[in-house]
Tab-separated table of C-alpha atoms in Angstrom:
chain	number	residue	atom	x	y	z
A	173	MET	CA	42.555	-103.885	-51.320
A	174	SER	CA	39.666	-104.628	-48.952
A	175	ILE	CA	39.061	-102.565	-45.820
A	176	THR	CA	38.202	-104.459	-42.645
A	177	ALA	CA	36.792	-103.354	-39.323
A	178	ALA	CA	40.242	-103.662	-37.741
A	179	MET	CA	41.473	-100.846	-39.997
A	180	LEU	CA	38.854	-98.358	-38.787
A	181	PRO	CA	40.882	-96.813	-35.916
A	182	ALA	CA	43.762	-96.008	-38.265
A	183	LEU	CA	41.398	-94.622	-40.914
A	184	LEU	CA	39.336	-92.509	-38.525
A	185	GLY	CA	42.228	-90.806	-36.778
A	186	ARG	CA	41.687	-88.287	-34.005
A	187	PRO	CA	38.079	-87.019	-33.686
A	188	VAL	CA	37.109	-83.371	-33.423
A	189	ALA	CA	34.852	-82.342	-30.543
A	190	TYR	CA	31.962	-80.617	-32.307
A	191	GLN	CA	29.865	-78.183	-30.272
A	192	ALA	CA	26.480	-77.975	-31.982
A	193	VAL	CA	25.434	-75.034	-29.789
A	194	PHE	CA	27.846	-72.830	-31.769
A	195	THR	CA	25.440	-72.930	-34.746
A	196	ARG	CA	23.136	-70.668	-32.714
A	197	LEU	CA	25.654	-67.838	-32.888
A	198	PRO	CA	24.592	-65.118	-35.337
A	199	GLY	CA	25.690	-65.907	-38.912
A	200	VAL	CA	27.613	-69.073	-37.961
A	201	THR	CA	27.009	-72.172	-40.086
A	202	VAL	CA	27.858	-75.782	-39.314
A	203	GLN	CA	31.277	-75.293	-40.928
A	204	GLY	CA	31.902	-72.268	-38.727
A	205	ALA	CA	30.850	-74.242	-35.642
A	206	ILE	CA	33.283	-77.041	-36.531
A	207	PHE	CA	36.124	-74.561	-37.024
A	208	LEU	CA	35.286	-72.775	-33.740
A	209	SER	CA	35.077	-76.071	-31.817
A	210	GLN	CA	38.571	-77.083	-32.905
A	211	ALA	CA	39.975	-73.580	-32.343
A	212	LEU	CA	38.546	-73.478	-28.811
A	213	PHE	CA	40.220	-76.814	-28.023
A	214	LEU	CA	43.576	-75.585	-29.341
A	215	THR	CA	43.301	-72.294	-27.433
A	216	ASN	CA	43.031	-74.178	-24.145
A	217	THR	CA	45.990	-76.523	-24.657
A	218	PRO	CA	48.915	-76.072	-22.214
A	219	THR	CA	51.225	-74.950	-25.030
A	220	ALA	CA	48.836	-72.216	-26.167
A	221	ALA	CA	48.153	-71.191	-22.587
A	222	LYS	CA	51.826	-70.192	-22.236
A	223	ARG	CA	51.287	-67.815	-25.200
A	224	ASP	CA	48.078	-66.305	-23.810
A	225	GLY	CA	45.962	-68.676	-25.913
A	226	TRP	CA	47.638	-68.070	-29.274
A	227	PHE	CA	48.399	-70.975	-31.626
A	228	TRP	CA	49.196	-71.381	-35.323
A	229	LYS	CA	48.142	-73.998	-37.864
A	230	GLU	CA	48.558	-74.431	-41.621
A	231	GLN	CA	45.546	-74.477	-43.890
A	232	GLN	CA	46.521	-77.632	-45.796
A	233	GLY	CA	48.729	-80.627	-45.147
A	234	GLU	CA	48.565	-84.299	-44.312
A	235	HIS	CA	49.244	-83.680	-40.623
A	236	ASP	CA	48.568	-80.883	-38.141
A	237	SER	CA	46.503	-78.705	-40.473
A	238	TRP	CA	42.944	-77.437	-40.576
A	239	GLU	CA	42.274	-79.619	-43.588
A	240	SER	CA	43.563	-82.845	-41.997
A	241	GLU	CA	41.744	-82.240	-38.699
A	242	THR	CA	38.380	-80.857	-39.894
A	243	GLY	CA	38.172	-82.014	-43.536
A	244	MET	CA	37.405	-78.449	-44.636
A	245	SER	CA	38.812	-77.087	-47.862
A	246	ALA	CA	40.709	-73.803	-48.008
A	247	LYS	CA	37.607	-72.001	-49.307
A	248	GLN	CA	35.431	-73.397	-46.522
A	249	GLN	CA	38.025	-72.359	-43.968
A	250	VAL	CA	38.038	-68.775	-45.253
A	251	THR	CA	34.238	-68.645	-45.019
A	252	ALA	CA	34.231	-70.034	-41.474
A	253	ARG	CA	36.945	-67.652	-40.311
A	254	LYS	CA	35.053	-64.685	-41.747
A	255	GLN	CA	31.900	-65.682	-39.862
A	256	LEU	CA	33.747	-65.988	-36.578
A	257	THR	CA	35.904	-62.853	-36.833
A	258	GLN	CA	32.880	-60.702	-37.693
A	259	ILE	CA	31.239	-61.458	-34.343
A	260	GLY	CA	34.543	-61.141	-32.456
A	261	VAL	CA	34.905	-64.703	-31.159
A	262	LEU	CA	37.997	-65.504	-33.274
A	263	GLU	CA	41.158	-63.373	-33.377
A	264	GLU	CA	43.876	-63.659	-36.030
A	265	ARG	CA	47.438	-62.376	-36.488
A	266	ARG	CA	50.116	-62.629	-39.136
A	267	LYS	CA	53.659	-62.684	-37.769
A	268	GLY	CA	56.966	-64.466	-38.056
A	269	VAL	CA	59.436	-65.055	-40.904
A	270	PRO	CA	58.065	-66.611	-42.988
A	271	ALA	CA	54.735	-65.175	-41.873
A	272	LYS	CA	52.250	-67.538	-40.277
A	273	THR	CA	48.621	-67.082	-39.299
A	274	TRP	CA	48.085	-67.251	-35.546
A	275	TYR	CA	44.643	-67.804	-34.005
A	276	ARG	CA	42.999	-67.341	-30.622
A	277	VAL	CA	39.412	-67.740	-29.410
A	278	ASN	CA	38.168	-64.797	-27.362
A	279	SER	CA	36.403	-66.750	-24.609
A	280	GLU	CA	34.737	-63.713	-23.064
A	281	ALA	CA	33.284	-62.611	-26.391
A	282	LEU	CA	32.172	-66.183	-27.126
A	283	ALA	CA	30.365	-66.457	-23.792
A	284	THR	CA	28.659	-63.104	-24.302
A	285	GLN	CA	27.546	-63.886	-27.852
A	286	LEU	CA	26.307	-67.330	-26.845
A	287	ALA	CA	24.333	-65.973	-23.899
A	288	LEU	CA	22.683	-63.327	-26.078
A	289	ALA	CA	21.795	-65.860	-28.770
A	290	LEU	CA	20.266	-68.300	-26.309
A	291	ASN	CA	18.387	-65.519	-24.542
A	292	ASP	CA	16.795	-64.499	-27.832
A	293	GLU	CA	15.781	-68.092	-28.516
A	294	VAL	CA	14.177	-68.409	-25.094
A	295	THR	CA	12.157	-65.242	-25.683
A	296	GLU	CA	10.980	-66.460	-29.088
A	297	LYS	CA	10.181	-69.924	-27.766
A	298	GLN	CA	8.097	-68.541	-24.909
A	299	SER	CA	6.056	-66.413	-27.305
A	300	GLU	CA	5.469	-69.422	-29.599
A	301	THR	CA	4.583	-71.713	-26.694
A	302	SER	CA	1.814	-69.395	-25.492
A	303	VAL	CA	0.038	-69.955	-28.834
A	304	THR	CA	0.841	-73.598	-29.681
A	305	THR	CA	0.153	-75.091	-26.239
A	306	GLN	CA	-3.491	-74.043	-26.463
A	307	ASN	CA	-4.069	-76.831	-29.028
A	308	LEU	CA	-2.223	-79.572	-27.091
A	309	PRO	CA	-4.139	-82.198	-25.066
A	310	THR	CA	-4.299	-81.659	-21.320
A	311	GLY	CA	-1.224	-82.908	-19.484
A	312	GLU	CA	1.029	-82.905	-22.575
A	313	SER	CA	3.608	-80.430	-23.709
A	314	GLU	CA	5.814	-79.889	-26.704
A	315	ASN	CA	8.739	-81.707	-25.050
A	316	ALA	CA	6.739	-84.656	-23.702
A	317	GLN	CA	8.776	-87.219	-25.676
A	318	PRO	CA	11.638	-88.762	-23.645
A	319	GLU	CA	14.178	-88.095	-26.371
A	320	ASN	CA	13.528	-84.360	-26.175
A	321	GLN	CA	13.688	-84.038	-22.411
A	322	ASP	CA	16.583	-82.058	-21.000
A	323	SER	CA	19.196	-84.092	-19.178
A	324	PRO	CA	19.956	-83.290	-15.509
A	325	ASP	CA	23.025	-81.368	-16.632
A	326	GLY	CA	21.167	-79.433	-19.316
A	327	SER	CA	22.223	-80.795	-22.698
A	328	ALA	CA	23.135	-78.080	-25.176
A	329	GLN	CA	21.759	-80.212	-28.021
A	330	ASN	CA	18.158	-79.796	-26.829
A	331	HIS	CA	16.139	-76.641	-27.165
A	332	PRO	CA	17.367	-74.203	-24.518
A	333	ASN	CA	15.015	-73.410	-21.686
A	334	GLY	CA	15.199	-71.030	-18.755
A	335	ASP	CA	17.155	-73.432	-16.563
A	336	PHE	CA	19.781	-74.041	-19.226
A	337	LEU	CA	20.263	-70.330	-19.874
A	338	GLN	CA	20.476	-69.655	-16.149
A	339	ARG	CA	23.197	-72.289	-15.720
A	340	LEU	CA	25.098	-70.838	-18.676
A	341	GLN	CA	24.975	-67.342	-17.224
A	342	GLN	CA	26.235	-68.680	-13.877
A	343	ARG	CA	29.250	-70.180	-15.611
A	344	VAL	CA	29.936	-67.010	-17.604
A	345	THR	CA	29.359	-64.569	-14.711
A	346	PRO	CA	30.137	-66.154	-11.312
A	347	SER	CA	28.125	-64.916	-8.365
A	348	LEU	CA	29.868	-62.384	-6.140
A	349	SER	CA	28.067	-63.712	-3.073
A	350	GLY	CA	29.787	-67.088	-3.428
A	351	GLY	CA	26.582	-69.099	-2.909
A	352	ARG	CA	25.473	-71.387	-5.727
A	353	GLU	CA	22.361	-72.561	-3.951
A	354	ASP	CA	20.924	-69.019	-4.022
A	355	HIS	CA	20.601	-69.239	-7.815
A	356	GLU	CA	19.070	-72.705	-8.077
A	357	PRO	CA	15.315	-73.029	-8.677
A	358	PRO	CA	13.232	-74.316	-5.748
A	359	GLY	CA	13.319	-78.078	-5.431
A	360	ARG	CA	16.551	-78.482	-7.449
A	361	THR	CA	19.777	-79.442	-5.692
A	362	ALA	CA	22.879	-77.402	-6.367
A	363	PRO	CA	25.315	-78.996	-8.840
A	364	PRO	CA	28.764	-79.976	-7.559
A	365	PRO	CA	31.359	-77.175	-7.565
A	366	ASN	CA	33.448	-76.834	-10.696
A	367	VAL	CA	37.236	-76.761	-10.810
A	368	PHE	CA	37.393	-73.005	-10.236
A	369	GLU	CA	35.162	-73.176	-7.156
A	370	GLN	CA	37.185	-76.082	-5.774
A	371	ALA	CA	40.382	-74.085	-6.221
A	372	ALA	CA	38.817	-71.135	-4.415
A	373	GLN	CA	38.111	-73.379	-1.425
A	374	GLN	CA	41.759	-74.377	-1.037
A	375	ALA	CA	44.799	-72.618	0.347
A	376	ASP	CA	48.073	-72.254	-1.551
A	377	ASP	CA	49.352	-75.579	-0.200
A	378	GLY	CA	46.292	-77.483	-1.440
A	379	GLU	CA	44.796	-77.884	2.031
A	380	PRO	CA	41.262	-76.699	2.856
A	381	ALA	CA	41.052	-72.986	3.525
A	382	ALA	CA	41.185	-71.859	7.142
A	383	ASP	CA	37.672	-70.425	7.012
A	384	ASP	CA	36.161	-73.827	6.186
A	385	LEU	CA	34.369	-74.600	9.430
A	386	ASN	CA	33.618	-78.163	8.363
A	387	GLN	CA	37.329	-79.063	8.576
A	388	PRO	CA	39.545	-78.971	11.714
A	389	ARG	CA	41.728	-75.889	11.739
A	390	LYS	CA	45.447	-76.437	11.169
A	391	THR	CA	47.858	-74.281	13.140
A	392	PRO	CA	51.634	-74.117	13.631
A	393	MET	CA	53.257	-75.194	16.879
A	394	HIS	CA	53.782	-72.608	19.659
A	395	LEU	CA	55.534	-72.622	23.023
A	396	GLU	CA	52.278	-72.652	25.039
A	397	TRP	CA	50.800	-75.685	23.298
A	398	GLU	CA	49.251	-78.469	25.387
A	399	PRO	CA	48.203	-81.926	24.128
A	400	GLU	CA	44.551	-82.795	23.782
A	401	PRO	CA	43.746	-85.001	26.840
A	402	GLU	CA	41.441	-87.571	25.218
A	403	THR	CA	43.555	-88.004	22.101
A	404	TYR	CA	46.721	-88.166	24.213
A	405	ALA	CA	45.368	-90.935	26.442
A	406	ALA	CA	44.119	-92.994	23.475
A	407	SER	CA	47.419	-92.627	21.612
A	408	CYS	CA	49.427	-93.617	24.703
A	409	TRP	CA	47.410	-96.803	25.176
A	410	GLN	CA	47.917	-97.670	21.513
A	411	ARG	CA	51.698	-97.403	21.862
A	412	GLY	CA	51.908	-99.052	25.271
A	413	LEU	CA	52.787	-95.874	27.160
A	414	ALA	CA	51.462	-94.747	30.524
A	415	PRO	CA	49.264	-91.642	30.062
A	416	ASP	CA	50.186	-90.376	33.561
A	417	ALA	CA	53.968	-90.607	33.049
A	418	ASN	CA	56.056	-87.469	33.547
A	419	VAL	CA	56.817	-86.178	30.034
A	420	HIS	CA	57.390	-82.511	30.893
A	421	ALA	CA	60.971	-82.458	29.563
A	422	ALA	CA	59.869	-84.155	26.327
A	423	LEU	CA	57.035	-81.649	25.932
A	424	LEU	CA	59.456	-78.707	26.196
A	425	ASP	CA	61.735	-80.232	23.557
A	426	PHE	CA	58.763	-81.001	21.308
A	427	ARG	CA	57.456	-77.434	21.465
A	428	GLU	CA	60.843	-75.849	20.784
A	429	HIS	CA	61.619	-78.223	17.911
A	430	PHE	CA	58.410	-77.642	15.932
A	431	ALA	CA	57.912	-73.987	16.912
A	432	ALA	CA	61.090	-73.336	14.942
A	433	GLN	CA	59.240	-74.653	11.854
A	434	PRO	CA	56.315	-72.229	11.398
A	435	GLY	CA	55.577	-73.578	7.950
A	436	ARG	CA	54.507	-76.947	9.370
A	437	THR	CA	50.869	-76.985	10.444
A	438	ASN	CA	48.628	-79.647	11.965
A	439	THR	CA	45.320	-79.954	13.717
A	440	HIS	CA	45.308	-80.115	17.518
A	441	ALA	CA	44.631	-83.858	17.443
A	442	ASP	CA	47.407	-84.503	14.895
A	443	TRP	CA	49.899	-82.528	16.972
A	444	THR	CA	48.902	-84.612	20.002
A	445	ARG	CA	49.441	-87.882	18.157
A	446	ARG	CA	52.758	-86.586	16.859
A	447	PHE	CA	53.832	-85.754	20.429
A	448	VAL	CA	52.994	-89.272	21.647
A	449	ARG	CA	55.089	-90.686	18.845
A	450	TRP	CA	57.894	-88.303	19.862
A	451	VAL	CA	57.803	-89.669	23.456
A	452	PHE	CA	57.653	-93.254	22.219
A	453	GLU	CA	60.624	-92.836	19.887
A	454	ASN	CA	62.666	-91.146	22.636
A	455	GLN	CA	61.953	-94.078	24.937
A	456	GLN	CA	63.035	-96.555	22.258
A	457	ARG	CA	66.296	-94.677	21.686
A	458	GLN	CA	67.076	-94.598	25.414
A	459	GLN	CA	66.506	-98.337	25.766
A	460	THR	CA	68.738	-99.023	22.780
A	461	ALA	CA	71.469	-96.765	24.158
A	462	VAL	CA	71.443	-98.537	27.568
A	463	ALA	CA	71.622	-101.977	25.969
A	464	THR	CA	74.429	-100.904	23.673
A	465	ALA	CA	76.423	-99.275	26.481
A	466	GLY	CA	76.155	-102.444	28.645
A	467	GLY	CA	77.507	-104.536	25.832
A	468	HIS	CA	80.507	-102.251	25.419
A	469	HIS	CA	81.422	-102.452	29.121
A	470	ALA	CA	81.173	-106.240	29.095
A	471	ASN	CA	83.424	-106.455	26.080
A	472	ARG	CA	85.899	-104.062	27.666
A	473	ARG	CA	86.139	-106.187	30.840
A	474	ASN	CA	86.583	-109.362	28.859
A	475	SER	CA	89.317	-107.878	26.739
A	476	THR	CA	91.374	-106.295	29.610
A	477	PRO	CA	95.004	-107.543	29.215
A	478	LYS	CA	96.841	-109.312	32.061
A	479	ARG	CA	99.527	-107.615	34.150
A	480	ARG	CA	102.848	-107.439	32.325
A	481	LEU	CA	105.741	-109.485	33.756
A	482	THR	CA	108.793	-107.809	35.183
A	483	ALA	CA	112.229	-108.488	33.732
A	484	GLN	CA	113.165	-110.743	36.672
A	485	GLU	CA	109.984	-112.739	36.271
A	486	ALA	CA	110.569	-113.057	32.566
A	487	ARG	CA	114.158	-114.388	33.039
A	488	ALA	CA	112.980	-116.871	35.666
A	489	ALA	CA	110.267	-118.112	33.403
A	490	HIS	CA	112.774	-118.503	30.582
A	491	GLU	CA	115.214	-120.503	32.773
A	492	GLY	CA	112.464	-122.644	34.182
A	493	ARG	CA	112.872	-121.583	37.796
A	494	ALA	CA	110.769	-119.725	40.271
A	495	PRO	CA	111.468	-116.038	40.547
A	496	GLU	CA	113.454	-114.932	43.577
A	497	PRO	CA	111.688	-112.966	46.247
A	498	PRO	CA	112.239	-109.277	46.069
A	499	GLY	CA	115.289	-108.109	48.074
A	500	ARG	CA	117.093	-104.916	48.825
A	501	THR	CA	119.846	-103.505	46.696
A	502	PHE	CA	122.391	-101.082	48.168
A	503	ASP	CA	124.284	-98.446	46.278
A	504	GLY	CA	127.813	-99.528	45.302
A	505	GLU	CA	127.156	-103.245	45.779
A	506	TRP	CA	126.416	-105.792	43.166
A	507	ALA	CA	125.437	-109.351	43.956
A	508	SER	CA	126.322	-111.899	41.326
A	509	THR	CA	124.421	-115.117	41.019
A	510	ASP	CA	127.472	-116.964	39.624
A	511	ARG	CA	129.560	-118.876	42.204
A	512	HIS	CA	133.206	-119.868	41.506
């Protein structure tokens, strides 16, 4: 059986995100870094997050096992786990019937160990640089080659420098002052806020926080509210309304209606546009009601029945003669129409 390029996706399967920086942890080999990379991914899955980061996985098996996902044998797994548990970045438990091994990466311990390891490397590198750079030509440095230059985001695969360590420490220990630009070196722009900083800038409903002065403040409706004059005039012209029309009654209804909904908030301009729409819709409903009422009256007049005939008129019509004029009838007398 020959293997073609089209078969590669099925043969490769799902890749494992390998973090090479984990090899700088004390006593951690490449195998330990591979195991830790996969364990960190599994700790942060939504399913594990519901169990405070705990997950379980078999050592061997064709699917969903350490062996199938990392290619490591049982012996290599034991060695990697020992390296990681000794420095406190991997936690293990045995529970259940039958008993299973549960794992969790201690993120705080991992960040601390990684920061210490990189700090030691920076100290050693600075001491070595002070000696080796004396023999380099003027204008060149050890990292002069383009392939060794740090990326703008600080690649963890290059040798760590002061900027990289500083960015790592900012991610591990957020600043209490809330200002990222205070920690950036001169001449370097602050990186965009991460997901945690973005969440801190939002209220519970996902809208910008009230203390963000760059955004218009949203407030609930109150009974003393007045529309914004410029926005009101522009919105009226857009909808074909007269800005100087008397809308006092509509304004009272508008205030009372939305003041009873304190959970609904808008900016002053948005409330003004909403009020203009309120007036416009009221006007449309009134015009429709007048037109509909006129149609009903016309139909009622057209469908009014004629006056009902009296009995005398009905008999005359049946006999084909004109009805007799109304006369007087006296008590005790009866006039017969038959003549003998």
